[in-house]
Every structure is written in structure tokens, then in C-alpha cells.
mmCIF file of C-alpha atoms in Angstrom:
data_model
loop_
_atom_site.group_PDB
_atom_site.id
_atom_site.type_symbol
_atom_site.label_atom_id
_atom_site.label_comp_id
_atom_site.label_asym_id
_atom_site.label_seq_id
_atom_site.Cartn_x
_atom_site.Cartn_y
_atom_site.Cartn_z
ATOM 1 C CA ASP A 46 -19.453 -6.792 4.150
ATOM 2 C CA GLY A 47 -16.158 -6.561 2.304
ATOM 3 C CA GLY A 48 -13.082 -5.470 4.127
ATOM 4 C CA ILE A 49 -9.797 -6.268 5.775
ATOM 5 C CA THR A 50 -9.517 -7.899 9.153
ATOM 6 C CA GLN A 51 -6.509 -8.105 11.400
ATOM 7 C CA SER A 52 -6.133 -10.113 14.532
ATOM 8 C CA PRO A 53 -5.481 -9.827 17.333
ATOM 9 C CA LYS A 54 -6.092 -6.148 18.070
ATOM 10 C CA TYR A 55 -3.601 -6.162 20.936
ATOM 11 C CA LEU A 56 -0.726 -8.578 21.343
ATOM 12 C CA PHE A 57 1.843 -8.949 24.062
ATOM 13 C CA ARG A 58 4.911 -11.052 23.706
ATOM 14 C CA LYS A 59 8.040 -11.756 25.646
ATOM 15 C CA GLU A 60 11.435 -10.981 24.234
ATOM 16 C CA GLY A 61 12.839 -13.826 22.187
ATOM 17 C CA GLN A 62 9.465 -15.113 21.004
ATOM 18 C CA ASN A 63 8.226 -15.161 17.442
ATOM 19 C CA VAL A 64 4.664 -13.989 16.870
ATOM 20 C CA THR A 65 2.399 -14.072 13.819
ATOM 21 C CA LEU A 66 -0.066 -11.318 12.957
ATOM 22 C CA SER A 67 -3.058 -12.226 10.851
ATOM 23 C CA CYS A 68 -4.392 -10.246 7.887
ATOM 24 C CA GLU A 69 -7.366 -11.375 5.786
ATOM 25 C CA GLN A 70 -9.239 -9.541 3.025
ATOM 26 C CA ASN A 71 -12.372 -10.448 1.086
ATOM 27 C CA LEU A 72 -12.113 -7.604 -1.408
ATOM 28 C CA ASN A 73 -10.562 -9.808 -4.096
ATOM 29 C CA HIS A 74 -7.551 -7.517 -4.114
ATOM 30 C CA ASP A 75 -4.326 -8.672 -5.718
ATOM 31 C CA ALA A 76 -1.874 -6.532 -3.758
ATOM 32 C CA MET A 77 -1.334 -6.666 -0.016
ATOM 33 C CA TYR A 78 1.022 -4.734 2.222
ATOM 34 C CA TRP A 79 2.365 -4.672 5.752
ATOM 35 C CA TYR A 80 3.354 -1.406 7.409
ATOM 36 C CA ARG A 81 4.697 -0.465 10.771
ATOM 37 C CA GLN A 82 3.841 2.819 12.478
ATOM 38 C CA ASP A 83 5.717 4.216 15.459
ATOM 39 C CA PRO A 84 4.578 7.208 17.533
ATOM 40 C CA GLY A 85 5.103 10.461 15.679
ATOM 41 C CA GLN A 86 6.296 8.676 12.568
ATOM 42 C CA GLY A 87 4.825 7.824 9.235
ATOM 43 C CA LEU A 88 4.041 4.382 7.893
ATOM 44 C CA ARG A 89 7.056 2.317 6.927
ATOM 45 C CA LEU A 90 6.701 -0.572 4.494
ATOM 46 C CA ILE A 91 7.784 -3.978 5.752
ATOM 47 C CA TYR A 92 6.706 -6.344 2.965
ATOM 48 C CA TYR A 93 4.311 -6.321 0.054
ATOM 49 C CA SER A 94 2.855 -8.899 -2.288
ATOM 50 C CA GLN A 95 1.431 -8.468 -5.766
ATOM 51 C CA ILE A 96 0.200 -12.013 -6.338
ATOM 52 C CA VAL A 97 -0.068 -15.321 -4.567
ATOM 53 C CA ASN A 98 3.229 -17.001 -3.755
ATOM 54 C CA ASP A 99 5.187 -13.829 -4.443
ATOM 55 C CA PHE A 100 6.300 -11.051 -2.112
ATOM 56 C CA GLN A 101 9.012 -8.403 -1.904
ATOM 57 C CA LYS A 102 10.869 -6.718 0.912
ATOM 58 C CA GLY A 103 10.001 -3.179 1.785
ATOM 59 C CA ASP A 104 12.179 -0.623 3.527
ATOM 60 C CA ILE A 105 12.387 -2.358 6.912
ATOM 61 C CA ALA A 106 12.060 -6.109 6.266
ATOM 62 C CA GLU A 107 14.826 -7.239 8.625
ATOM 63 C CA GLY A 108 13.454 -9.366 11.443
ATOM 64 C CA TYR A 109 10.135 -10.022 9.685
ATOM 65 C CA SER A 110 8.827 -12.740 7.394
ATOM 66 C CA VAL A 111 5.624 -13.186 5.385
ATOM 67 C CA SER A 112 3.819 -15.708 3.236
ATOM 68 C CA ARG A 113 1.135 -15.408 0.567
ATOM 69 C CA GLU A 114 -0.289 -18.867 0.057
ATOM 70 C CA LYS A 115 -3.806 -17.593 -0.588
ATOM 71 C CA LYS A 116 -5.012 -14.418 -2.246
ATOM 72 C CA GLU A 117 -7.052 -13.518 0.820
ATOM 73 C CA SER A 118 -4.351 -13.948 3.426
ATOM 74 C CA PHE A 119 -0.995 -12.265 4.114
ATOM 75 C CA PRO A 120 0.275 -13.140 7.603
ATOM 76 C CA LEU A 121 3.290 -11.373 9.090
ATOM 77 C CA THR A 122 5.692 -13.056 11.488
ATOM 78 C CA VAL A 123 7.693 -10.856 13.808
ATOM 79 C CA THR A 124 10.765 -12.852 14.688
ATOM 80 C CA SER A 125 13.059 -12.590 17.665
ATOM 81 C CA ALA A 126 15.608 -11.032 15.324
ATOM 82 C CA GLN A 127 13.533 -7.845 15.145
ATOM 83 C CA LYS A 128 15.308 -5.562 17.593
ATOM 84 C CA ASN A 129 12.528 -3.142 18.359
ATOM 85 C CA PRO A 130 9.208 -4.837 17.560
ATOM 86 C CA THR A 131 6.873 -2.780 19.748
ATOM 87 C CA ALA A 132 4.725 -0.825 17.275
ATOM 88 C CA PHE A 133 1.363 -0.503 15.561
ATOM 89 C CA TYR A 134 1.181 -2.905 12.593
ATOM 90 C CA LEU A 135 -1.124 -2.137 9.706
ATOM 91 C CA CYS A 136 -2.094 -4.404 6.862
ATOM 92 C CA ALA A 137 -3.456 -2.950 3.626
ATOM 93 C CA SER A 138 -4.690 -4.182 0.284
ATOM 94 C CA ALA A 139 -5.210 -2.663 -3.146
ATOM 95 C CA ARG A 140 -6.980 -3.884 -6.250
ATOM 96 C CA ARG A 141 -3.635 -4.094 -7.973
ATOM 97 C CA GLN A 142 -0.136 -2.786 -7.570
ATOM 98 C CA GLY A 143 0.622 0.864 -8.196
ATOM 99 C CA GLY A 144 -1.344 3.268 -10.309
ATOM 100 C CA ASP A 145 -4.385 5.007 -9.001
ATOM 101 C CA ASN A 146 -5.406 2.152 -6.779
ATOM 102 C CA GLU A 147 -5.889 3.418 -3.281
ATOM 103 C CA GLN A 148 -4.977 1.192 -0.376
ATOM 104 C CA PHE A 149 -7.533 0.006 2.145
ATOM 105 C CA PHE A 150 -6.331 -0.637 5.666
ATOM 106 C CA GLY A 151 -7.249 -3.109 8.339
ATOM 107 C CA PRO A 152 -7.808 -1.928 11.923
ATOM 108 C CA GLY A 153 -4.247 -2.747 12.946
ATOM 109 C CA THR A 154 -2.528 -4.814 15.615
ATOM 110 C CA ARG A 155 -0.710 -3.187 18.520
ATOM 111 C CA LEU A 156 2.250 -5.326 19.462
ATOM 112 C CA THR A 157 4.007 -4.799 22.770
ATOM 113 C CA VAL A 158 7.143 -6.687 23.695
ATOM 114 C CA LEU A 159 7.557 -7.082 27.430
ATOM 115 C CA ARG B 122 15.886 13.191 1.098
ATOM 116 C CA LYS B 123 12.538 11.754 2.082
ATOM 117 C CA GLU B 124 10.118 10.725 -0.646
ATOM 118 C CA VAL B 125 7.302 12.699 0.961
ATOM 119 C CA GLU B 126 7.515 15.523 3.470
ATOM 120 C CA GLN B 127 4.784 17.155 5.495
ATOM 121 C CA ASP B 128 4.701 19.792 8.192
ATOM 122 C CA PRO B 129 3.787 17.755 11.296
ATOM 123 C CA GLY B 130 1.990 20.658 12.936
ATOM 124 C CA PRO B 131 0.135 20.598 15.201
ATOM 125 C CA PHE B 132 -2.434 22.915 13.693
ATOM 126 C CA ASN B 133 -4.911 24.180 16.266
ATOM 127 C CA VAL B 134 -7.753 26.122 14.671
ATOM 128 C CA PRO B 135 -11.150 27.363 15.860
ATOM 129 C CA GLU B 136 -14.367 25.916 14.517
ATOM 130 C CA GLY B 137 -15.324 27.498 11.229
ATOM 131 C CA ALA B 138 -11.765 28.333 10.246
ATOM 132 C CA THR B 139 -10.126 27.465 6.960
ATOM 133 C CA VAL B 140 -6.911 25.497 7.175
ATOM 134 C CA ALA B 141 -4.484 24.307 4.512
ATOM 135 C CA PHE B 142 -1.836 21.593 4.526
ATOM 136 C CA ASN B 143 0.969 21.158 2.045
ATOM 137 C CA CYS B 144 3.006 18.132 1.178
ATOM 138 C CA THR B 145 6.090 17.959 -1.046
ATOM 139 C CA TYR B 146 7.364 14.919 -2.915
ATOM 140 C CA SER B 147 10.790 14.217 -4.354
ATOM 141 C CA ASN B 148 10.094 11.905 -7.318
ATOM 142 C CA SER B 149 8.985 13.929 -10.308
ATOM 143 C CA ALA B 150 7.718 10.728 -11.966
ATOM 144 C CA SER B 151 5.087 10.208 -9.279
ATOM 145 C CA GLN B 152 1.659 9.715 -10.794
ATOM 146 C CA SER B 153 -0.889 9.095 -8.054
ATOM 147 C CA PHE B 154 -1.611 11.223 -5.035
ATOM 148 C CA PHE B 155 -3.929 10.795 -2.094
ATOM 149 C CA TRP B 156 -4.891 12.322 1.210
ATOM 150 C CA TYR B 157 -5.708 9.911 4.020
ATOM 151 C CA ARG B 158 -7.177 10.709 7.414
ATOM 152 C CA GLN B 159 -6.053 8.873 10.535
ATOM 153 C CA ASP B 160 -7.860 9.184 13.840
ATOM 154 C CA CYS B 161 -6.005 8.536 17.076
ATOM 155 C CA ARG B 162 -5.054 4.868 17.428
ATOM 156 C CA LYS B 163 -7.009 3.922 14.303
ATOM 157 C CA GLU B 164 -6.126 2.899 10.772
ATOM 158 C CA PRO B 165 -5.729 5.458 7.969
ATOM 159 C CA LYS B 166 -8.774 5.922 5.753
ATOM 160 C CA LEU B 167 -8.873 7.442 2.297
ATOM 161 C CA LEU B 168 -10.102 11.021 2.380
ATOM 162 C CA MET B 169 -9.679 11.819 -1.282
ATOM 163 C CA SER B 170 -7.559 11.210 -4.334
ATOM 164 C CA VAL B 171 -5.799 14.190 -5.847
ATOM 165 C CA TYR B 172 -6.262 14.771 -9.557
ATOM 166 C CA SER B 173 -4.163 16.927 -11.844
ATOM 167 C CA SER B 174 -6.992 19.385 -12.348
ATOM 168 C CA GLY B 175 -7.698 19.618 -8.649
ATOM 169 C CA ASN B 176 -10.805 18.255 -7.023
ATOM 170 C CA GLU B 177 -13.322 19.173 -4.388
ATOM 171 C CA ASP B 178 -15.460 17.102 -2.063
ATOM 172 C CA GLY B 179 -17.724 19.227 0.070
ATOM 173 C CA ARG B 180 -15.574 21.290 2.399
ATOM 174 C CA PHE B 181 -12.371 19.627 1.215
ATOM 175 C CA THR B 182 -10.314 20.726 -1.785
ATOM 176 C CA ALA B 183 -7.175 18.976 -3.008
ATOM 177 C CA GLN B 184 -4.724 20.394 -5.504
ATOM 178 C CA LEU B 185 -1.618 19.179 -7.272
ATOM 179 C CA ASN B 186 1.252 21.337 -8.456
ATOM 180 C CA ARG B 187 3.550 19.171 -10.566
ATOM 181 C CA ALA B 188 5.983 21.959 -11.387
ATOM 182 C CA SER B 189 6.734 22.554 -7.716
ATOM 183 C CA GLN B 190 6.073 18.945 -6.715
ATOM 184 C CA TYR B 191 3.582 19.519 -3.979
ATOM 185 C CA ILE B 192 0.011 18.682 -3.155
ATOM 186 C CA SER B 193 -2.291 20.560 -0.865
ATOM 187 C CA LEU B 194 -5.433 19.976 1.139
ATOM 188 C CA LEU B 195 -7.780 22.816 2.049
ATOM 189 C CA ILE B 196 -10.466 22.374 4.671
ATOM 190 C CA ARG B 197 -13.140 25.059 4.856
ATOM 191 C CA ASP B 198 -15.539 25.695 7.728
ATOM 192 C CA SER B 199 -13.650 23.342 10.064
ATOM 193 C CA LYS B 200 -15.701 21.060 12.295
ATOM 194 C CA LEU B 201 -14.717 19.481 15.584
ATOM 195 C CA SER B 202 -14.959 16.121 13.817
ATOM 196 C CA ASP B 203 -12.172 17.160 11.427
ATOM 197 C CA SER B 204 -9.660 16.749 14.255
ATOM 198 C CA ALA B 205 -7.293 14.014 13.098
ATOM 199 C CA THR B 206 -3.938 13.433 11.452
ATOM 200 C CA TYR B 207 -3.859 13.930 7.690
ATOM 201 C CA LEU B 208 -1.449 11.790 5.706
ATOM 202 C CA CYS B 209 -0.139 12.664 2.284
ATOM 203 C CA VAL B 210 0.485 9.657 0.015
ATOM 204 C CA VAL B 211 2.382 9.532 -3.255
ATOM 205 C CA ALA B 212 2.733 6.586 -5.641
ATOM 206 C CA PRO B 213 4.341 5.856 -8.995
ATOM 207 C CA ASN B 214 2.081 4.781 -11.834
ATOM 208 C CA THR B 215 3.737 1.412 -11.889
ATOM 209 C CA GLY B 216 5.970 -0.455 -9.562
ATOM 210 C CA ASN B 217 6.386 -1.009 -6.044
ATOM 211 C CA GLN B 218 5.094 1.034 -3.246
ATOM 212 C CA PHE B 219 3.175 3.934 -1.897
ATOM 213 C CA TYR B 220 5.038 6.580 0.070
ATOM 214 C CA PHE B 221 3.407 8.057 3.142
ATOM 215 C CA GLY B 222 4.189 11.356 4.786
ATOM 216 C CA THR B 223 4.497 11.471 8.557
ATOM 217 C CA GLY B 224 1.171 13.244 8.816
ATOM 218 C CA THR B 225 -0.086 16.660 9.864
ATOM 219 C CA SER B 226 -2.005 16.864 13.118
ATOM 220 C CA LEU B 227 -5.142 19.026 13.172
ATOM 221 C CA THR B 228 -7.158 19.942 16.254
ATOM 222 C CA VAL B 229 -10.314 21.970 15.800
ATOM 223 C CA ILE B 230 -11.148 23.908 18.942
ATOM 224 C CA PRO B 231 -14.704 24.822 20.022
#
């Protein structure tokens, strides 16, 4: 089955620790995205990538880092510099950037900082 | 001004009712429009794309009004299973990112 997987589903971390969220897709999509969703708020774009070895900052990139070494994988690292990291993190992919290409989402990772 | 704005609701309607959501967007050059559905604590899933001529999928009808820069979603004969948050999404034809509304919450009551 084709799709997007994210792991872990729930993640707890102590303040001051970096943590990496996994996102893998087997849809052969070029574009991948990371969003953050807070209660009662819409999705906010953290980073996106159009092709391997290339990525751009979204609206709220501070305190986060990404890599795109393989087409299938787009991991997100939440660093200790992120001041309010507790949120629901969603990874998405699209066949290509922009246009009429809808985004497909993974099941998300709920990060809680203790 | 936000790129996309939606009435957050909540909308509480009885089964069988017809309900409509509107969404406005600020960039007149926007080219692609979608409605996504998000269930509680789950990921958003594509409900339908919105085409210039309007489109219908069963009980769901989506329309685009470019002159007034809004899109709408009409749900007829509401079912309990329609209870969810509906996200409006707007994207340019080229370039960088999709813009999501904050979502409209719908609860269908027995």
C-alpha cells in the first residue's frame, strides 16, 4: 500500500533535548512538507522540500531543522531552541510543488515537552 | 491579513440538515482550491478539489467565486459521520506553499 508514515505517534521529551520526527513516503512524490498544528489553530508550515537535497523555510522554521537526503524521507528535528515545541506535527507530500497537486498527510506525531 | 479565513463555528446541525461553509482568500492570483476534512486528533484528508465551474460529489458541493475571492462547501442531508473539522486550502499555481484555513467545526446531532 502506498502512503506516508510518521513515527513515533506520541513522543515525550524533556526540555533542552533535541528530538527527530520521522516521515517516509512511498508515493514517489517530489514535494514534502512539515506542518505544526496547535489546538484551535490551522496548520502552519515549518519547512518544505521540492527535490532531494533542497529545502526551504516555511513560516515558522525557527528552532527546527530538516534534511532531504532521499526522495522518500524528510525527517524533522525539533531543537532545544524551539521555545514552545508541544504540538501535533504533520508531514505531507505532493506529486510536485504547487498547482493542482493535493497534499497527502501522514498520521502525525504528537510531541509533548515535559 | 491572513491568506485564508474561515468561520471557526462550531456549527451544530440536526441530521438531515443542509449546512454551508464559506472561506475567503486574500491572494487573487490563487489557482488551486481544496476542502479537507480532519477528524479529531487525526490527519487532514482531502474531501474534494474545487473547480472554477463548481463540482459535486454525492451530498457535497463545492463552489468558487473568483470575483469575491471565496470558496464554499455545501453538505446536504447531513449524517452523523459528517461531524469533523473542515479545512479550506488555497494554493498558487506555481511556487511555494499551500495555505490552510483554521477550519470550521461541524457537529451533526441525532
